[in-house]
Coordinates of C-alpha atoms in Angstrom, one line a residue:
X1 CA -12.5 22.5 -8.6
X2 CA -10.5 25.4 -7.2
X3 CA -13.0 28.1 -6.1
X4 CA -15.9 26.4 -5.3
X5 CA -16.8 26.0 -1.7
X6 CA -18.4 23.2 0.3
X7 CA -22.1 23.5 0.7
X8 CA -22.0 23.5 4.0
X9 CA -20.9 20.1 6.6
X10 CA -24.1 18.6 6.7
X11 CA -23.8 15.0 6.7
X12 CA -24.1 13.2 3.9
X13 CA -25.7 9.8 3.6
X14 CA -25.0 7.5 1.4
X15 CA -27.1 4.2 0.0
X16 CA -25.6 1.0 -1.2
X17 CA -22.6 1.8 1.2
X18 CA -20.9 -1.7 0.6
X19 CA -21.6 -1.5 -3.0
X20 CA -18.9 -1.2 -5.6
X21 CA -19.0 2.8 -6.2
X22 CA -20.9 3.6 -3.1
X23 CA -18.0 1.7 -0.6
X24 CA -15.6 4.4 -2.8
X25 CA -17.6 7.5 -2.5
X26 CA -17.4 7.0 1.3
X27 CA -13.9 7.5 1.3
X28 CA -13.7 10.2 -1.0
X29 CA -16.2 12.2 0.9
X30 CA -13.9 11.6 4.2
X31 CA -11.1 12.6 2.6
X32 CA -12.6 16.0 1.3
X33 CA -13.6 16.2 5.5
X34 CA -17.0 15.5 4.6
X35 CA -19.0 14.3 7.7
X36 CA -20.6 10.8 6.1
X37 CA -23.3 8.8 7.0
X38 CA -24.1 5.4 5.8
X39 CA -27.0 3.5 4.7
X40 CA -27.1 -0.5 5.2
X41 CA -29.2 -3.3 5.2
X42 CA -27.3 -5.4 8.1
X43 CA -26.1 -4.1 11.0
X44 CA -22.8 -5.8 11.1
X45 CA -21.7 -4.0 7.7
X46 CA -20.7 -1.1 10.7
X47 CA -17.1 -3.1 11.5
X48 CA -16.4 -3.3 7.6
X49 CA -16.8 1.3 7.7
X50 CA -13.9 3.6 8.4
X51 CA -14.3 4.5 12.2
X52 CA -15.3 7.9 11.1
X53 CA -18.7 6.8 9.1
X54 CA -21.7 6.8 11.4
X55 CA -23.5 3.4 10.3
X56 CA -27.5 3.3 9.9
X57 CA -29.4 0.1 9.3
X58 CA -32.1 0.9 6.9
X59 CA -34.1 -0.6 3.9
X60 CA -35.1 1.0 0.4
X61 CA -38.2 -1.5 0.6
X62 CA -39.1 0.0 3.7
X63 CA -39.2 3.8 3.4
X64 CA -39.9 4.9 7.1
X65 CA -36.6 2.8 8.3
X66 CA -34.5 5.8 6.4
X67 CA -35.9 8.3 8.4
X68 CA -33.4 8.2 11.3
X69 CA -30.2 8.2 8.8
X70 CA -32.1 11.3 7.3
X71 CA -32.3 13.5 9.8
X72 CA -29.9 16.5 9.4
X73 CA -28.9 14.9 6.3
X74 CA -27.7 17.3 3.8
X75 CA -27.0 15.3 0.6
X76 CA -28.0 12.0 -0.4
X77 CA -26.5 9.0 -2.8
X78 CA -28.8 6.9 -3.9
X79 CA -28.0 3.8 -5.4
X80 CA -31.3 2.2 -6.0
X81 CA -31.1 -1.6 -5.5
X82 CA -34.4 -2.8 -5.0
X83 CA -37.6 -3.4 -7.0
X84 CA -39.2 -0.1 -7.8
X85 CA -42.2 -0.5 -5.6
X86 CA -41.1 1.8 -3.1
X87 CA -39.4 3.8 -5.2
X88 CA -41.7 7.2 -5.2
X89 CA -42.1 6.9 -1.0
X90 CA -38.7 6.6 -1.4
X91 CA -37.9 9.8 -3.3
X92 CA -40.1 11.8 -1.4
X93 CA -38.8 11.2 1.8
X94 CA -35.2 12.0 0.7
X95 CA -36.4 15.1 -0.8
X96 CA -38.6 16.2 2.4
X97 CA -35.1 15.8 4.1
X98 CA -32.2 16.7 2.1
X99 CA -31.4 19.1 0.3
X100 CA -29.4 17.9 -2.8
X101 CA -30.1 14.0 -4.2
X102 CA -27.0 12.7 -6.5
X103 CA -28.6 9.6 -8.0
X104 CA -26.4 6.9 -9.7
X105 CA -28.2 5.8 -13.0
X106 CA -26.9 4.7 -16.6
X107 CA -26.5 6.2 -19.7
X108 CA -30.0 5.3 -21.2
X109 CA -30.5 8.5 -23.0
X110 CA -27.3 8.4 -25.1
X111 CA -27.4 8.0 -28.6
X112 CA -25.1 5.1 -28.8
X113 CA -26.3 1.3 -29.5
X114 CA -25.1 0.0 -27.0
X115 CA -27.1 2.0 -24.5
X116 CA -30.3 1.8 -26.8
X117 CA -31.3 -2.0 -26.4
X118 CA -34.3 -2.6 -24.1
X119 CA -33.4 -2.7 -20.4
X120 CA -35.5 -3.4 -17.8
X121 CA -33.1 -1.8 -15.6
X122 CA -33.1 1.6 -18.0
X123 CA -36.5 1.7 -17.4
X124 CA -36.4 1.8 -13.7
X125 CA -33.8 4.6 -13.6
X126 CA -36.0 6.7 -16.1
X127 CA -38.7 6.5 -13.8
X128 CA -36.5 7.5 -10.2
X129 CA -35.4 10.4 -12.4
X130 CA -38.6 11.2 -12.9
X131 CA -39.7 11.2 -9.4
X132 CA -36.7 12.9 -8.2
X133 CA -37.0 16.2 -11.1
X134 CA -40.8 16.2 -9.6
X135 CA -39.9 16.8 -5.9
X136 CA -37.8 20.0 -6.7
X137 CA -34.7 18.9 -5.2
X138 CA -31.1 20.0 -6.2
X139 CA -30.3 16.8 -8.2
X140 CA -27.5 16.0 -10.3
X141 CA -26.9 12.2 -12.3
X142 CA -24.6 10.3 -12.8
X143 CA -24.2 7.9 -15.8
X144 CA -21.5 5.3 -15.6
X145 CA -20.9 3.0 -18.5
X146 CA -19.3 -0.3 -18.2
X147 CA -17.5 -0.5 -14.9
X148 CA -13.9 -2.0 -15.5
X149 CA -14.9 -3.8 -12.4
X150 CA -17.2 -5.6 -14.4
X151 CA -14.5 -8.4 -15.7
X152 CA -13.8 -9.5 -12.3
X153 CA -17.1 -11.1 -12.2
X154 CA -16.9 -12.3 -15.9
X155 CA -13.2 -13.3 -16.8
X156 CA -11.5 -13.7 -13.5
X157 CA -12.6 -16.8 -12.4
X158 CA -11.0 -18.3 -15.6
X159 CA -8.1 -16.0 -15.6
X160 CA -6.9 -18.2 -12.0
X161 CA -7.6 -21.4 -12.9
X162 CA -5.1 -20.5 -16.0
X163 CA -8.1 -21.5 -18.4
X164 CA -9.6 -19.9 -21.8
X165 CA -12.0 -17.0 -21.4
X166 CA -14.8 -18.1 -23.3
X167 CA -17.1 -14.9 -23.9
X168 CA -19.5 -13.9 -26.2
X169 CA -19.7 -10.9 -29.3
X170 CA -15.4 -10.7 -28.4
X171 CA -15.6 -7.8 -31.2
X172 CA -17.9 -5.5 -29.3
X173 CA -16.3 -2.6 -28.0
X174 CA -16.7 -0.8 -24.9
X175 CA -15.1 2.4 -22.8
X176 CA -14.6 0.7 -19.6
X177 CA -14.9 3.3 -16.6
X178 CA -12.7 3.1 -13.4
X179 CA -15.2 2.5 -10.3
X180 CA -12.8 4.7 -8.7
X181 CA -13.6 7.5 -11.0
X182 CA -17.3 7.3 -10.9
X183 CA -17.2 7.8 -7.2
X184 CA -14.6 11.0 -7.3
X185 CA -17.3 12.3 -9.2
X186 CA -20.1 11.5 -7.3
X187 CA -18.6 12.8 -3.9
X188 CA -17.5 15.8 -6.0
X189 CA -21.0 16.7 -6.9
X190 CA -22.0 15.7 -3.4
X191 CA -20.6 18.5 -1.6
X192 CA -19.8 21.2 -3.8
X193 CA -21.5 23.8 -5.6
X194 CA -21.7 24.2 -9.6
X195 CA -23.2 20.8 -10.3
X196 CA -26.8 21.1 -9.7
X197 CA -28.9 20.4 -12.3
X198 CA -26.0 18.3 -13.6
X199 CA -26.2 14.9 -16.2
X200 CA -22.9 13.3 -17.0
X201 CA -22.3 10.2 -18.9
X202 CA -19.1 8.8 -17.6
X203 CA -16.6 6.7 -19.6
X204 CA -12.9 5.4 -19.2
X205 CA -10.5 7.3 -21.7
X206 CA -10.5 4.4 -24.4
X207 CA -12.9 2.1 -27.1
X208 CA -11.5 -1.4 -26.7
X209 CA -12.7 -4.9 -27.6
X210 CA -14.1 -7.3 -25.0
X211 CA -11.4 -9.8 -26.1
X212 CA -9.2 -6.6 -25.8
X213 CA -9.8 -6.2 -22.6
X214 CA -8.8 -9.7 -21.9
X215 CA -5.7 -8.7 -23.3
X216 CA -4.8 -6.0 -21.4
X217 CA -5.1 -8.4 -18.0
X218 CA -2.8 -10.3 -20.0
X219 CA -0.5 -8.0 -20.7
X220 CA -1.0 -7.1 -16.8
X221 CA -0.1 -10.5 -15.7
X222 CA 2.5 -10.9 -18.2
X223 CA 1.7 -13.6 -19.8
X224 CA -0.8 -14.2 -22.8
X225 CA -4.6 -14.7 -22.0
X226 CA -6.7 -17.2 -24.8
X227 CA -9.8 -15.7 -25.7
X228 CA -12.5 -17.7 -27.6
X229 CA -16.0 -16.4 -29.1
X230 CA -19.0 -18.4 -27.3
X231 CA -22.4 -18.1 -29.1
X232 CA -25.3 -16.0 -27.3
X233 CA -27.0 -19.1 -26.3
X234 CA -23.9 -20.4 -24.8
X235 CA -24.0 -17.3 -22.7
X236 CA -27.4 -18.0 -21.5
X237 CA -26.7 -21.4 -20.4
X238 CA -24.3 -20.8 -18.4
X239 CA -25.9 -18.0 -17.2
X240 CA -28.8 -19.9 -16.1
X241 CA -29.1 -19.2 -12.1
X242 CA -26.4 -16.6 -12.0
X243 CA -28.1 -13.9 -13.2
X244 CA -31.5 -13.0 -14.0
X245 CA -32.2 -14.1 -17.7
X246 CA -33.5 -10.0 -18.5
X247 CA -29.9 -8.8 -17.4
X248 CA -28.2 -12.0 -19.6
X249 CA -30.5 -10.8 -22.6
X250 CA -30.0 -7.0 -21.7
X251 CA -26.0 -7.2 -22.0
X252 CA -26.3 -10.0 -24.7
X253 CA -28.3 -7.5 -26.9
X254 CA -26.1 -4.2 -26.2
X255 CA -23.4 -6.1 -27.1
X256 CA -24.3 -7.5 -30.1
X257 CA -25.6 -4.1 -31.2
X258 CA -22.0 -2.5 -30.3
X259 CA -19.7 -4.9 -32.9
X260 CA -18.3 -2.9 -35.7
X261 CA -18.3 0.1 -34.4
X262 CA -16.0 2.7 -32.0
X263 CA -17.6 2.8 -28.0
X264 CA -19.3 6.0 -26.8
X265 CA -16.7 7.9 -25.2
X266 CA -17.6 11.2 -22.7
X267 CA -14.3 13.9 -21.3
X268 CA -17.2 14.0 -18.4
X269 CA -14.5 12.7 -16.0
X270 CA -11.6 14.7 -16.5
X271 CA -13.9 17.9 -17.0
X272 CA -14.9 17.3 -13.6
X273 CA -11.9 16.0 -11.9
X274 CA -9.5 18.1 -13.9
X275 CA -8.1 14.6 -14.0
X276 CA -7.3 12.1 -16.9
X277 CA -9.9 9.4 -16.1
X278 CA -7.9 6.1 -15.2
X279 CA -6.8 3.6 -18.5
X280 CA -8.3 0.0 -18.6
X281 CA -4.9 -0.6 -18.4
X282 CA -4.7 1.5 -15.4
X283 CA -7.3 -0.8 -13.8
X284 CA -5.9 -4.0 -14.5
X285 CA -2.6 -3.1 -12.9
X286 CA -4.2 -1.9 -9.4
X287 CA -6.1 -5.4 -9.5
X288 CA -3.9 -7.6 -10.8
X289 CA -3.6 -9.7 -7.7
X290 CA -7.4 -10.5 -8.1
X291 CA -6.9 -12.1 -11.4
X292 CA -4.0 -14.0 -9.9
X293 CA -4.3 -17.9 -8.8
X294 CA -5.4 -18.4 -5.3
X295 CA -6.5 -14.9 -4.7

């Protein structure tokens, strides 16, 4: 945003540094000449960080191992990624350090089925939130909806053996968000002022099917994808080890409460960004080459 300065060059650290959005925010942060910190559980994550990043080894389970990354810190991301035990020390040490807390969460207050179904997860994020409005620190969160990202680990695998995607509730629509959009925002709200105090549910442009979706990698790839409906308990079978069975009934449930009707759709993106927010479209063109056989 033109006019608003940086906070100051404090460092800021970011959690779940090899994660999806938070690998992202890195780079977006050393591109606005942000000096960025980073938060991992193994060492040797270090030689997969821009030279630039300096690389702690530290452990949401064990609150006392953040303290060194901490120190001088002036921001934090925190991508919670562990069970909620340590959730409060947590909080309160990052609040007893830095300043300003951006917290990635998901969109459990909005008024939209999809969001509404019972989620373990939703519960957890309600609760940090809680902690974090309690310690007085500048906060600001950040609701992504479905990641776009997300069909890599659903459809690609069949996408490049050249085989049907077999997926359940096909009808169910969704607004599939760029990852690479959730993190401009995030580093945005990291470092500059006017945010504060901040909740934004983030979406891509666009309501589109789940079998939709399938057919925009299609188009992508050039060539047509076949989509077939699998039942819910389908799902759940082959499910079964992947994935813990409260996430499979989680996104079984949202989904089936999101057929017949248009996805929840934010301008949170663009209003921040003074950007369009990416197309799914968009998306599947910049990772095409995952979807491709032998990638």
């Amino acid at each position: 945003m033109s006019g608003v300065k940086q906070t100051d060059i404090s460092p800021v650290l970011v959690t779940g540094a090899t994660g999806r959005v938070g690998r992202v925010v890195i780079d977006q942060l050393l591109d606005a000449g942000v000096p960025v910190r980073a938060l991992t559980h193994r060492s040797e994550a270090a030689t997969t960080m821009p030279t630039k990043v300096e690389v702690f080894t530290g452990d949401l389970t064990v609150p006392e191992s953040l303290d060194p990354a901490l120190k001088g810190a002036g921001a934090v991301f925190l991508v919670w990624t562990a069970p909620p035990r340590t959730a409060a020390a947590v909080v309160e040490r990052l609040a007893s350090h830095a300043r300003r807390v951006v917290f990635l969460s998901s969109p459990h207050q909005t008024p939209h089925p999809l969001f509404q179904q019972p989620n373990p997860i939703a519960v957890l994020h309600a609760d940090i939130e809680r902690l974090i409005a309690a310690t007085g620190v500048e906060s600001t969160i950040i609701r992504p909806g479905m990641l776009a990202s997300n069909s890599l680990a659903w459809w690609a695998p069949a996408i490049r053996a050249g085989e049907v995607v077999r997926w359940p509730h096909g009808t169910a629509e969704t607004a599939p968000v760029d990852d690479r959009d959730v993190a401009a925002v995030a580093a945005q709200t990291l470092y500059q002022n006017g945010y504060v105090g901040g909740d934004y549910v983030l979406t891509g442009p666009e309501s589109l099917t789940q079998a939709a979706q399938v057919g925009v990698i299609g188009d992508t790839l050039g060539h047509r994808i076949a989509f077939e409906e699998m039942t819910p308990d389908e799902f759940r079978n082959l499910s079964e080890g992947a994935a813990p069975n409260s996430v499979v009934d989680m996104l079984l449930a949202a989904w089936s409460a999101a057929v017949g009707q248009p996805a929840y759709v934010t301008t949170e993106v663009a209003d921040i960004l003074g950007t369009a927010p990416r197309t799914f479209h968009q998306w599947a063109a910049d990772h095409a080459t995952a979807f491709m056989e032998g990638s």
